[in-house]
Every structure is written in structure tokens, then in C-alpha cells.
Amino acid sequence: MNNQLDLLKHLSSLEFLLLSNNRLTDGAIAGAFDSAPALKRLFLDGNLLASIPAGLPVWRSCVWRLELCHNHLRQVPRQLPPGLRSLALTHNQIHSVSPDAFCWGQVALSGLLQVWLEHNLSHMGRLDSRAFRCLRGPQILRFY
């Protein structure tokens, strides 16, 4: 897969990228977005991602919408793009949400406005109330 994603290195003005249902793994995306500083919307849903490598270079870009539905994620990814406004994590295997999942450092508030967590293995009663303390209002948080 890495060879196929090498094409992305030549797309520096790319703003929208749809990589849904491509059986991508964690290793395949590790360096795939190094040269995409203009990327705003990234769709990685329907792949085989078990985690998102922290600090991907793409996170320094202007990504404001990230779709990670229908993967194998066990936790909310960390060190997400600071400009992120919409995060979709439905149909994964997320058991819990850590207390600093949506925080940008110790005190910084997240810019997230929409978070979708439906159809995961977490239960509302088991969620740490501190997990959402860094979200600004108003937001849309969706659980089922």
C-alpha cells in the first residue's frame, strides 16, 4: 500500500482526500500525507486502522474534518489536528475515552464542534466525565 500512497507526495495543493474502503493499515498511512499541507477534509473510513500514529505531519495542516468510521480503533486518536472541527469515529471498537482525549496540551481547549462516537463498545455510564472537559460549546456529541 505504501507505494500506492507515494502519489500523494506530489499533491501539495490537495484539500479533499477520500481514501475510504481501501484496506489501509496503520503503517500505510504513516508517511502518506507528508506533502499535503492544504488538506482540509480527510476520509479514512472503512479501512483496517487499529490506531492513528500520533503526530502525523498532516496534523500540522488545516484538517478540519476527519472521518475514521468503520475501522478497528480502540481509543480516540491523540494529538489530532489543532484546527479539527468534525471527528467521526462511529463503528469502531472504542471502549473508553481518556480524560485528555480532546485536550490540546494541559489547558488548551479543543476546537471540535462535532464528535460522533455511535456504535462503539463504550457505554455512557463508563465514560470519564473529564473526557469532554476540553470541548467548547456548543458541540454535537453523539452516542448510541
Tab-separated table of C-alpha atoms in Angstrom:
chain	number	residue	atom	x	y	z
A	1	MET	CA	0.000	0.000	0.000
A	2	ASN	CA	2.806	2.459	0.729
A	3	ASN	CA	3.842	2.538	-2.925
A	4	GLN	CA	0.322	3.403	-3.974
A	5	LEU	CA	0.160	6.263	-1.480
A	6	ASP	CA	3.507	7.686	-2.683
A	7	LEU	CA	1.448	9.507	-5.305
A	8	LEU	CA	0.213	11.820	-2.549
A	9	LYS	CA	3.698	13.316	-2.191
A	10	HIS	CA	3.087	15.258	-5.399
A	11	LEU	CA	-0.266	16.742	-4.426
A	12	SER	CA	0.704	19.706	-2.271
A	13	SER	CA	-2.463	21.699	-3.043
A	14	LEU	CA	-4.830	18.818	-2.268
A	15	GLU	CA	-7.716	19.921	0.011
A	16	PHE	CA	-10.053	16.901	-0.038
A	17	LEU	CA	-8.930	13.273	0.093
A	18	LEU	CA	-11.240	10.277	0.045
A	19	LEU	CA	-9.446	7.019	0.914
A	20	SER	CA	-12.474	5.086	2.129
A	21	ASN	CA	-12.664	1.297	1.870
A	22	ASN	CA	-9.101	0.704	0.722
A	23	ARG	CA	-7.966	-1.780	3.395
A	24	LEU	CA	-5.340	0.719	4.579
A	25	THR	CA	-3.404	-0.174	7.720
A	26	ASP	CA	-1.651	1.990	10.312
A	27	GLY	CA	1.727	1.596	8.603
A	28	ALA	CA	0.343	2.533	5.191
A	29	ILE	CA	-0.713	5.987	6.314
A	30	ALA	CA	2.340	6.794	8.464
A	31	GLY	CA	4.138	8.916	5.847
A	32	ALA	CA	1.431	9.227	3.234
A	33	PHE	CA	0.409	12.821	3.951
A	34	ASP	CA	3.807	14.476	4.460
A	35	SER	CA	3.341	16.768	1.466
A	36	ALA	CA	-0.308	17.724	1.854
A	37	PRO	CA	-0.254	20.984	3.846
A	38	ALA	CA	-3.512	22.231	2.296
A	39	LEU	CA	-5.552	19.153	3.236
A	40	LYS	CA	-8.851	20.154	4.864
A	41	ARG	CA	-11.047	17.049	4.665
A	42	LEU	CA	-9.659	13.541	5.103
A	43	PHE	CA	-11.808	10.414	4.808
A	44	LEU	CA	-10.165	7.219	6.067
A	45	ASP	CA	-13.369	5.352	6.885
A	46	GLY	CA	-13.857	1.680	6.094
A	47	ASN	CA	-10.201	0.696	6.382
A	48	LEU	CA	-8.196	-1.548	8.733
A	49	LEU	CA	-6.801	1.133	11.031
A	50	ALA	CA	-6.243	-0.005	14.621
A	51	SER	CA	-4.570	3.248	15.634
A	52	ILE	CA	-3.592	6.574	14.176
A	53	PRO	CA	0.106	7.350	14.554
A	54	ALA	CA	0.444	10.368	16.879
A	55	GLY	CA	1.897	13.488	15.376
A	56	LEU	CA	1.354	12.691	11.715
A	57	PRO	CA	2.704	15.569	9.606
A	58	VAL	CA	-0.785	16.035	8.170
A	59	TRP	CA	-1.880	17.127	11.643
A	60	ARG	CA	0.104	20.334	11.117
A	61	SER	CA	-2.145	21.165	8.194
A	62	CYS	CA	-5.574	22.729	8.176
A	63	VAL	CA	-7.561	19.482	8.505
A	64	TRP	CA	-10.967	20.416	9.890
A	65	ARG	CA	-12.920	17.236	9.070
A	66	LEU	CA	-11.657	13.711	9.792
A	67	GLU	CA	-13.687	10.558	9.113
A	68	LEU	CA	-12.419	7.384	10.793
A	69	CYS	CA	-15.639	5.354	10.915
A	70	HIS	CA	-15.701	1.593	10.322
A	71	ASN	CA	-12.115	0.868	11.348
A	72	HIS	CA	-10.653	-1.060	14.301
A	73	LEU	CA	-9.785	1.867	16.579
A	74	ARG	CA	-9.740	1.021	20.278
A	75	GLN	CA	-9.323	4.582	21.542
A	76	VAL	CA	-9.841	8.145	20.406
A	77	PRO	CA	-6.696	9.143	18.480
A	78	ARG	CA	-4.348	11.554	20.268
A	79	GLN	CA	-2.623	14.679	19.003
A	80	LEU	CA	-5.302	15.379	16.439
A	81	PRO	CA	-5.065	18.407	14.146
A	82	PRO	CA	-5.490	21.607	16.189
A	83	GLY	CA	-7.913	23.009	13.591
A	84	LEU	CA	-10.124	19.928	13.673
A	85	ARG	CA	-13.849	20.784	13.872
A	86	SER	CA	-15.534	17.480	12.968
A	87	LEU	CA	-14.427	13.989	14.071
A	88	ALA	CA	-16.362	10.856	13.121
A	89	LEU	CA	-15.446	7.652	14.990
A	90	THR	CA	-18.602	5.554	14.607
A	91	HIS	CA	-18.466	1.767	14.215
A	92	ASN	CA	-15.051	1.207	15.785
A	93	GLN	CA	-14.028	-0.724	18.910
A	94	ILE	CA	-13.608	2.205	21.278
A	95	HIS	CA	-14.083	1.003	24.866
A	96	SER	CA	-13.344	4.243	26.680
A	97	VAL	CA	-12.415	7.861	26.167
A	98	SER	CA	-9.357	9.044	28.098
A	99	PRO	CA	-9.593	12.199	30.246
A	100	ASP	CA	-7.352	14.147	27.863
A	101	ALA	CA	-8.673	12.759	24.578
A	102	PHE	CA	-9.919	16.117	23.304
A	103	CYS	CA	-7.386	18.397	25.001
A	104	TRP	CA	-4.557	20.181	23.219
A	105	GLY	CA	-1.990	20.214	25.991
A	106	GLN	CA	-2.720	20.778	29.668
A	107	VAL	CA	-5.262	23.590	29.469
A	108	ALA	CA	-5.958	24.320	25.821
A	109	LEU	CA	-9.486	23.858	24.586
A	110	SER	CA	-10.225	21.811	21.524
A	111	GLY	CA	-11.855	23.435	18.524
A	112	LEU	CA	-14.019	20.384	17.906
A	113	LEU	CA	-17.664	21.154	17.236
A	114	GLN	CA	-18.889	17.694	16.231
A	115	VAL	CA	-17.848	14.303	17.606
A	116	TRP	CA	-19.558	11.087	16.560
A	117	LEU	CA	-18.967	8.032	18.764
A	118	GLU	CA	-22.014	5.909	17.952
A	119	HIS	CA	-21.820	2.136	17.655
A	120	ASN	CA	-18.657	1.583	19.635
A	121	LEU	CA	-18.154	-0.713	22.591
A	122	SER	CA	-18.192	2.093	25.142
A	123	HIS	CA	-21.127	2.668	27.455
A	124	MET	CA	-22.228	6.097	28.601
A	125	GLY	CA	-22.097	5.052	32.263
A	126	ARG	CA	-18.423	4.109	31.975
A	127	LEU	CA	-17.204	7.286	30.315
A	128	ASP	CA	-14.973	9.518	32.396
A	129	SER	CA	-16.729	12.876	32.727
A	130	ARG	CA	-13.354	14.601	32.361
A	131	ALA	CA	-13.009	13.215	28.840
A	132	PHE	CA	-15.061	16.063	27.396
A	133	ARG	CA	-13.846	18.922	29.597
A	134	CYS	CA	-11.762	20.488	26.828
A	135	LEU	CA	-14.606	20.748	24.346
A	136	ARG	CA	-16.001	24.207	23.772
A	137	GLY	CA	-19.706	24.846	23.468
A	138	PRO	CA	-21.806	24.369	21.559
A	139	GLN	CA	-20.898	20.921	20.275
A	140	ILE	CA	-22.681	17.921	18.939
A	141	LEU	CA	-21.711	14.728	20.764
A	142	ARG	CA	-23.461	11.637	19.501
A	143	PHE	CA	-23.577	8.320	21.336
A	144	TYR	CA	-25.773	5.249	20.869
